[in-house]
CSV table of C-alpha atoms in Angstrom, one decimal:
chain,number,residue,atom,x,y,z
P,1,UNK,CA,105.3,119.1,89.3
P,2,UNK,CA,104.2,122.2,91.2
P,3,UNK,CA,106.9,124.5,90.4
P,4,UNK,CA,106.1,123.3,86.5
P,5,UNK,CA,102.6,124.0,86.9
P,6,UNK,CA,103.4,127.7,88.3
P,7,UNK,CA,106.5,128.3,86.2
P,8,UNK,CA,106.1,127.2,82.6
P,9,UNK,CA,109.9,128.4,82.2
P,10,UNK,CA,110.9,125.8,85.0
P,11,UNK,CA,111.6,122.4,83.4
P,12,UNK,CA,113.5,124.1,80.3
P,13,UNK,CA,115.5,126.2,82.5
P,14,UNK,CA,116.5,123.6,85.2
P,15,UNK,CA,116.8,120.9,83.2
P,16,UNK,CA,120.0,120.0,83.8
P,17,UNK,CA,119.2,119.8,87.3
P,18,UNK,CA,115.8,117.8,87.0
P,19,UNK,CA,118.5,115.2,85.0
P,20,UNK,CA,120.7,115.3,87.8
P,21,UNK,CA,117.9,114.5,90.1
P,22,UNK,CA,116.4,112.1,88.0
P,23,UNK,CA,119.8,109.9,87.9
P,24,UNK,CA,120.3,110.6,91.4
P,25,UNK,CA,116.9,109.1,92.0
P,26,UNK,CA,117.1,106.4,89.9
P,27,UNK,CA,120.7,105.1,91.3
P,28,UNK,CA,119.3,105.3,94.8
P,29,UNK,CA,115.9,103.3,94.1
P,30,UNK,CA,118.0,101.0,92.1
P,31,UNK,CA,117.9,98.0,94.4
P,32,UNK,CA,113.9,98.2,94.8
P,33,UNK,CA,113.4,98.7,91.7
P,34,UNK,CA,115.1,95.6,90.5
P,35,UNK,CA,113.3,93.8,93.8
P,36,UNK,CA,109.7,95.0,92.7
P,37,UNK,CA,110.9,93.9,88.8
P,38,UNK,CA,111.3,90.4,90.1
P,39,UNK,CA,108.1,90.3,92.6
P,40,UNK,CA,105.6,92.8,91.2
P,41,UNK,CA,102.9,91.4,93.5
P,42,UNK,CA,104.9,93.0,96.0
P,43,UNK,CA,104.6,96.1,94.6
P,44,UNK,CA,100.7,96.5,94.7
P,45,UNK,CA,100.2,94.4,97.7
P,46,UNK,CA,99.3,97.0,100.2
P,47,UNK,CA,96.6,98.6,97.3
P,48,UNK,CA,95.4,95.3,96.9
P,49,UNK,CA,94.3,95.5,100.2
P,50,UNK,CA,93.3,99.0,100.8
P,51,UNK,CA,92.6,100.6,97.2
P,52,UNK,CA,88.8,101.6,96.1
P,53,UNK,CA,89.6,100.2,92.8
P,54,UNK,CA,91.9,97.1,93.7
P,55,UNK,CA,89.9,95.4,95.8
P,56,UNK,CA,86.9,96.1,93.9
P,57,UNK,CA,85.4,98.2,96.7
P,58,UNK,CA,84.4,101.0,93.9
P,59,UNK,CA,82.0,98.8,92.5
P,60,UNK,CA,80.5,96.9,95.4
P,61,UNK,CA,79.4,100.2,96.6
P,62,UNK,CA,78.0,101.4,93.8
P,63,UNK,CA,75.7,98.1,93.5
P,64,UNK,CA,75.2,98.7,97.2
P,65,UNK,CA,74.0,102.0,97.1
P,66,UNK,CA,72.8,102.3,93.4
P,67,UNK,CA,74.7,105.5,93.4
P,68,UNK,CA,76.8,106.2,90.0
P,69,UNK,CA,81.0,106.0,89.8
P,70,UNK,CA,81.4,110.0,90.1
P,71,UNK,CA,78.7,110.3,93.0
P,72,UNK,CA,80.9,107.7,95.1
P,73,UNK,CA,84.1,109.1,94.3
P,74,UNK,CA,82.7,112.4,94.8
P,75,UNK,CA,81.7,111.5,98.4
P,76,UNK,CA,85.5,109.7,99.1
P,77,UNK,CA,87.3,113.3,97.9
P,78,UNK,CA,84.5,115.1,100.6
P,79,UNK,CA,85.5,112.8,103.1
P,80,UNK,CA,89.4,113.4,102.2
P,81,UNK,CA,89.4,116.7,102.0
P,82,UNK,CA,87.1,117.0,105.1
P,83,UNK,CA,89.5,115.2,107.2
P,84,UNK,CA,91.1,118.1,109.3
P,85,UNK,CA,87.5,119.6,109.7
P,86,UNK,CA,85.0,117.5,110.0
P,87,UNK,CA,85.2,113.9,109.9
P,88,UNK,CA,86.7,112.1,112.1
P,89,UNK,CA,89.6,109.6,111.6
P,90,UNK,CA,88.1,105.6,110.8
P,91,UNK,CA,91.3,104.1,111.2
P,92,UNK,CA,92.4,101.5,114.5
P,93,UNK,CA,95.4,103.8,115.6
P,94,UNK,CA,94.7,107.4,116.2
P,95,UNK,CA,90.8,107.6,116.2
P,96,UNK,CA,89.4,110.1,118.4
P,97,UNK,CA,86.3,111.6,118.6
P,98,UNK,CA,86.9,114.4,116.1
P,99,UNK,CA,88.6,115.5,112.9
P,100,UNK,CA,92.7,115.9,112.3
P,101,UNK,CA,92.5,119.4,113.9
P,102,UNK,CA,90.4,121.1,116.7
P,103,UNK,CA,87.9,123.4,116.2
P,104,UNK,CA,90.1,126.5,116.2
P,105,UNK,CA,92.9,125.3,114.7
P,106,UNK,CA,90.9,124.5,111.9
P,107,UNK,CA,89.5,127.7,111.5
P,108,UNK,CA,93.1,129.4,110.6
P,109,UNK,CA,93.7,126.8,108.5
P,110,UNK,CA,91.2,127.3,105.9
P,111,UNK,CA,92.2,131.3,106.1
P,112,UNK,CA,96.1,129.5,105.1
P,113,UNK,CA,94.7,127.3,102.4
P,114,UNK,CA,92.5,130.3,101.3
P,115,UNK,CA,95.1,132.9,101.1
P,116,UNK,CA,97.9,130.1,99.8
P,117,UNK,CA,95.0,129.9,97.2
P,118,UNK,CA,95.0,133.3,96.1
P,119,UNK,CA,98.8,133.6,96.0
P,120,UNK,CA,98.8,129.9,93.5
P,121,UNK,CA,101.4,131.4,91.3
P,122,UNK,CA,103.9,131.5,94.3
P,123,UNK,CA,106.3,128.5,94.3
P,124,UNK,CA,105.8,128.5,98.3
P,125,UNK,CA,102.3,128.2,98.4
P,126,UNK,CA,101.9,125.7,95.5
P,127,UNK,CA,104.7,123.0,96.8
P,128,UNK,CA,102.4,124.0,100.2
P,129,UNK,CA,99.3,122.8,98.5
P,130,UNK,CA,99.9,120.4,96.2
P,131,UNK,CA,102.1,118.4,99.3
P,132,UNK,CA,98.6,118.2,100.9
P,133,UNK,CA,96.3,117.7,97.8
P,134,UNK,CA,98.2,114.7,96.7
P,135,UNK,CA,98.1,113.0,99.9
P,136,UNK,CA,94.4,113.6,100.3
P,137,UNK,CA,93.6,112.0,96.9
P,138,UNK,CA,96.1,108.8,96.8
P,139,UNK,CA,96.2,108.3,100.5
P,140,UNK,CA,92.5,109.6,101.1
P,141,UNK,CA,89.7,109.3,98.4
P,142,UNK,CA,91.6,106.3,96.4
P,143,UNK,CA,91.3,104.4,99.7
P,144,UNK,CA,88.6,102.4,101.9
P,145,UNK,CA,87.8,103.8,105.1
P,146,UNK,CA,89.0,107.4,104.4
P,147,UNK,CA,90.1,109.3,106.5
P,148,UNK,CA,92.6,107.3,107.9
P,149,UNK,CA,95.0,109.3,109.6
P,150,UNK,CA,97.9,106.8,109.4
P,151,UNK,CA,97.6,107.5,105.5
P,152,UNK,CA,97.3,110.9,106.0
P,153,UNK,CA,100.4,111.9,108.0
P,154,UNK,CA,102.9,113.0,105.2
P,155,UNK,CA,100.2,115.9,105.4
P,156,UNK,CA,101.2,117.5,108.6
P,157,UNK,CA,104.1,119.4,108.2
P,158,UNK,CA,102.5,121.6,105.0
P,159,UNK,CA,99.0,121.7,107.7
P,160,UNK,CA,101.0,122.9,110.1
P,161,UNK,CA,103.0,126.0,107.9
P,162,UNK,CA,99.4,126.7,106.1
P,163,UNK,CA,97.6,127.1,109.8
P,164,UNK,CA,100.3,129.1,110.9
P,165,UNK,CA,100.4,131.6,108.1
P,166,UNK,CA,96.7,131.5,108.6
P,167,UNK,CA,97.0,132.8,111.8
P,168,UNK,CA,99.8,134.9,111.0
P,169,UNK,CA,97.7,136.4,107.9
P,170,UNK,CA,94.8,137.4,110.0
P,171,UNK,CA,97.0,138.7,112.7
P,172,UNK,CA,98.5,140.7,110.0
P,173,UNK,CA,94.9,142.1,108.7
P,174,UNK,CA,93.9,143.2,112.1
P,175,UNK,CA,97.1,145.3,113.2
P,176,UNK,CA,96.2,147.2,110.0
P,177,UNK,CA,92.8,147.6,110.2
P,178,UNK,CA,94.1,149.2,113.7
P,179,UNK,CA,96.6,151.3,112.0
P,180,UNK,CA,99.2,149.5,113.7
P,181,UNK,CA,100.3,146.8,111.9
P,182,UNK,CA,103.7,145.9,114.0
P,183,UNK,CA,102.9,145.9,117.3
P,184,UNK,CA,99.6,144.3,117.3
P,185,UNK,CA,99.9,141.7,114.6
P,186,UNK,CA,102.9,140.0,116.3
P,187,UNK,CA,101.3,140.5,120.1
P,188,UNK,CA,97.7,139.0,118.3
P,189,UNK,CA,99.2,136.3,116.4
P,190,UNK,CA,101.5,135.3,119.8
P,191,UNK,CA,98.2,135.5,121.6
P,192,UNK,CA,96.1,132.8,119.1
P,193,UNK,CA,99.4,130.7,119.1
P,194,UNK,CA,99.4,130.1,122.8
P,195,UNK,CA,95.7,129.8,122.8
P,196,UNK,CA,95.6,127.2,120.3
P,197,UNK,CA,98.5,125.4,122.0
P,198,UNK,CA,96.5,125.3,125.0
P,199,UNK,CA,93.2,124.0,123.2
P,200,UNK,CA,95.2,121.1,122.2
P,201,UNK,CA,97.2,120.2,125.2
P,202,UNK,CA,94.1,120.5,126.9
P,203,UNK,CA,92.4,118.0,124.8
P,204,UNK,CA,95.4,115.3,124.1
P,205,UNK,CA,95.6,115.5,128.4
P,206,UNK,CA,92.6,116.3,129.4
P,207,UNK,CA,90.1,114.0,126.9
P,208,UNK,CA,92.3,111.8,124.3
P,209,UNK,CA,95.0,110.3,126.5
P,210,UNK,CA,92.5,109.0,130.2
P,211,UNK,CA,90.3,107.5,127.7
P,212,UNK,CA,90.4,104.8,125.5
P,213,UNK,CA,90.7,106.4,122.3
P,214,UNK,CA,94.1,105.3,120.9
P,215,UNK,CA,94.5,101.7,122.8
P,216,UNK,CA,92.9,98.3,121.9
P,217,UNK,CA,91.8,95.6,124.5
P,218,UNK,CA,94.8,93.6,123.8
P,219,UNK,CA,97.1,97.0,125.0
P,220,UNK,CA,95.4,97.5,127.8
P,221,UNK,CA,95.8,93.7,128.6
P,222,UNK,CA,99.0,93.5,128.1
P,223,UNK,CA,99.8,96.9,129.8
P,224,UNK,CA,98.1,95.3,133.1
P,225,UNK,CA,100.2,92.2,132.3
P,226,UNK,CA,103.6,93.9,132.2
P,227,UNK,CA,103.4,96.2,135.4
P,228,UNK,CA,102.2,92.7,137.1
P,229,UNK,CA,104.9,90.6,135.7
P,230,UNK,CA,107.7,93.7,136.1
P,231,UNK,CA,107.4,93.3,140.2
P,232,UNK,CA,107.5,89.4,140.0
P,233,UNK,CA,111.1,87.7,140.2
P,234,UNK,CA,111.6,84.4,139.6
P,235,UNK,CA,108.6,83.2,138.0
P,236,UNK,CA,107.6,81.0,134.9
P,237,UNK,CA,104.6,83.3,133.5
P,238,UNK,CA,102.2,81.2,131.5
P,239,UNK,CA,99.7,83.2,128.8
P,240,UNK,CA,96.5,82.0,128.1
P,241,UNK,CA,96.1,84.6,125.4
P,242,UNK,CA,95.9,82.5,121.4
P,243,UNK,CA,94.5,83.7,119.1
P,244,UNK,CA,94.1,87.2,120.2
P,245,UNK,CA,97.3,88.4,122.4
P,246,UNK,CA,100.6,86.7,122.8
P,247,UNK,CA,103.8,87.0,125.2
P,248,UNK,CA,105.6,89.1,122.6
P,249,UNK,CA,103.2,91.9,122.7
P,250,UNK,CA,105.5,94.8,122.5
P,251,UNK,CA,103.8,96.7,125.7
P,252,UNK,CA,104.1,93.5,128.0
P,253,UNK,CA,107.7,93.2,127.0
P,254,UNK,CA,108.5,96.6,127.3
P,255,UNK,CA,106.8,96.7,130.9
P,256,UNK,CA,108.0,93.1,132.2
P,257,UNK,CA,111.1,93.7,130.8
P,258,UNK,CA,113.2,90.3,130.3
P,259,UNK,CA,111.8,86.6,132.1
P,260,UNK,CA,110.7,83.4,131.2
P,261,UNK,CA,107.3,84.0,129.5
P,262,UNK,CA,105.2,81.3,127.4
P,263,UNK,CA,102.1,81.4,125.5
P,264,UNK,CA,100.2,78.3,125.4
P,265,UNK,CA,98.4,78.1,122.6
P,266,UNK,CA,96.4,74.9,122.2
P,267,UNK,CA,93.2,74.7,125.1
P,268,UNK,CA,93.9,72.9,128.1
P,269,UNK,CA,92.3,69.3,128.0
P,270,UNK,CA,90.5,69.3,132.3
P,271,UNK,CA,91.4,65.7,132.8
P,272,UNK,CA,95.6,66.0,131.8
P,273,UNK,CA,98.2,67.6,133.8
P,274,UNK,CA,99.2,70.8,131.7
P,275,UNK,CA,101.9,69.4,130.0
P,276,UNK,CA,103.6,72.9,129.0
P,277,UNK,CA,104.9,73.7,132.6
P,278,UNK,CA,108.3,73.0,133.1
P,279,UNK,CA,108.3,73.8,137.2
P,280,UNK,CA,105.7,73.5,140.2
P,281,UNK,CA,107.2,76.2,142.0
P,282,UNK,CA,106.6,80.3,141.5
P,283,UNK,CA,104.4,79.5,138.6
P,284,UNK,CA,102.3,82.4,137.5
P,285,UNK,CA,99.5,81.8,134.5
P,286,UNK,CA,97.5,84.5,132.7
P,287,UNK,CA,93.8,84.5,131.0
P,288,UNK,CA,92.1,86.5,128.7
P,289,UNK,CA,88.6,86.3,128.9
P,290,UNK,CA,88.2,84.3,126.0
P,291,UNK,CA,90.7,81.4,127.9
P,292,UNK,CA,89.5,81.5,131.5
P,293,UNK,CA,87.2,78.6,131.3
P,294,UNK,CA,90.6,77.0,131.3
P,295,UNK,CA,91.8,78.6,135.1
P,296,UNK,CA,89.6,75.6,136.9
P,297,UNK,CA,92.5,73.2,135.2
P,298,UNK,CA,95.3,75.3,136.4
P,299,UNK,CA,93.8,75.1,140.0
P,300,UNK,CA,93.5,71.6,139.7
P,301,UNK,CA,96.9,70.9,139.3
P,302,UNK,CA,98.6,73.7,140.9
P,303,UNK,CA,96.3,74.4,143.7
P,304,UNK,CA,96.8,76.9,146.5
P,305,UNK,CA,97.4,79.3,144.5
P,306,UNK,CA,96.1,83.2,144.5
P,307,UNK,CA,93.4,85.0,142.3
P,308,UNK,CA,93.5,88.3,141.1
P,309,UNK,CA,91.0,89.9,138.8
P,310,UNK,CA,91.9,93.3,136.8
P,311,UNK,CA,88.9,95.3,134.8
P,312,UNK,CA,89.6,97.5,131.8
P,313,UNK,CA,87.8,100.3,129.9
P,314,UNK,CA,86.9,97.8,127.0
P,315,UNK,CA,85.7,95.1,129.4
P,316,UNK,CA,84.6,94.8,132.6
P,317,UNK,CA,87.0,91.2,133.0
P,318,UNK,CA,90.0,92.3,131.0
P,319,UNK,CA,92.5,90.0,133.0
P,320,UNK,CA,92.8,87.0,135.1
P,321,UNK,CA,96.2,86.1,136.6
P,322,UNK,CA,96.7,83.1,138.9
P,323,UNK,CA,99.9,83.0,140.9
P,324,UNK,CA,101.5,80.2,142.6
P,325,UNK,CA,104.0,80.8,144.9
């Protein structure tokens, strides 16, 4: 689609080609293809879920806001397009505290976009741009909770070439301005590199990663779980963790590594025996907050035992683990 819309000569003249690629296309989708013939619903299912005009999000808004179809829409492509320089990501995974890209990066990325702009007709720059404006419209605007930077990650590698010719462009400009366009363009654009390297290392290290930006309370609870459980041998390890966190958390596994681990799942009636225990001996049991009021049970029966309390950056009681020896 972008090389048509820069070469009007392109589809006639590599048409044989496009043919190939269309039947090479078509054999290889073949099997999803017939699948999503036979269950269309699962076809659409994720846009029922997350599309502005799917779920009918379009139009609650608009009767929310009394704001017309275009003015809506209109503030979803601002959003989108804003993503890697202003607002910040909405979605559960990445979400830190400012947009796609830093400050500076984000600055020789709009000199890319505006000089791939001005150079449209290129076939480079137009594959460049249209591999992010896609993107930004059927994974960003046409979506609720834009940006989310999950949707948004096919983006990347064409953000990453556009804010290096960016920087490369402007190093470029300088080194003649100077009259010396060799030497200083390539020292100057090495220079911004590094610095922009450092900008970011310094804020994945230094702000994104110590804080809790990119974890949930159930991660961090099960990261506290799995370095516990990982130094215990032996043990039954019962989770008091339903609804919200169970023993197949992919951190607590990874961390415990393998052991006999049970989530119980239905509260603890305080007058029975806990009937989900197959041994009294080594006997570990872990509550979320949510589950502790069930701990005074546990003692009951299985008394003698040792407390241990662990806070979290999402709560001051993250973690309760009881340990019977």
């Amino acid at each position: 689609f972008a090389l048509a819309h820069v070469e009007r000569e392109f589809i006639a003249r590599h048409a044989r080609e496009l043919l190939a690629l269309a039947i090479g296309a078509l054999a290889a989708g073949m099997p999803i293809l017939f699948w999503y013939l036979r269950h269309p619903n699962d076809f659409s299912a994720r846009l029922v879920i997350i599309g502005i005009l799917q779920t009918g999000w379009l139009d609650a808004e608009m009767a929310r806001t009394g704001r017309t179809a275009w003015q809506v829409l209109g503030e979803q492509l601002q959003k989108a397009f804003l993503a890697f320089h202003f607002y910040p990501d909405t979605g559960p995974h990445y979400h830190a505290p400012q947009p796609l890209l830093g400050f500076l990066p984000s600055i020789f990325f709009v000199f890319g976009v505006a000089d791939a702009l001005l150079h449209g007709r290129d076939r480079r720059m137009a594959l460049l741009l249209w591999a992010i404006v896609l993107p930004l419209i059927f994974g960003g605007a046409l979506t609720i909770g834009v940006p989310f930077a999950a949707r948004l990650v096919v983006c990347i590698p064409a953000v990453c070439i556009l804010l290096a010719w960016g920087i490369w462009r402007l190093s470029s400009l300088v080194g003649w301005l100077a009259a010396r366009p060799g030497t200083w363009a390539v020292g100057l654009a090495a220079l911004v590199t590094a610095t922009v390297m450092i900008s970011d290392v310094r804020f994945y290290f230094g702000e994104y990663a110590p804080k809790p930006y990119f974890s949930d309370m159930n991660t961090e609870a099960a990261t506290v779980a799995g370095q516990y459980l990982a130094n215990l041998k032996g043990y039954q390890a019962y989770l008091f963790g339903a609804p919200l966190m169970y023993v197949d958390h992919p951190t607590l596994r990874y961390l415990a590594g393998d052991g006999e681990r049970f989530d119980v799942l239905e509260p603890l009636p305080p007058d029975q025996r806990p009937a989900m225990v197959t041994r009294e001996r080594r006997l570990v049991f872990l509550f979320l907050t949510e589950r502790l009021g069930e701990l005074e049970t546990v003692q009951r029966y299985f008394p003698g035992g040792e407390t241990v309390q662990f806070s979290g950056r999402f709560r001051p009681h993250l973690l309760t683990i009881y340990r019977v020896d």
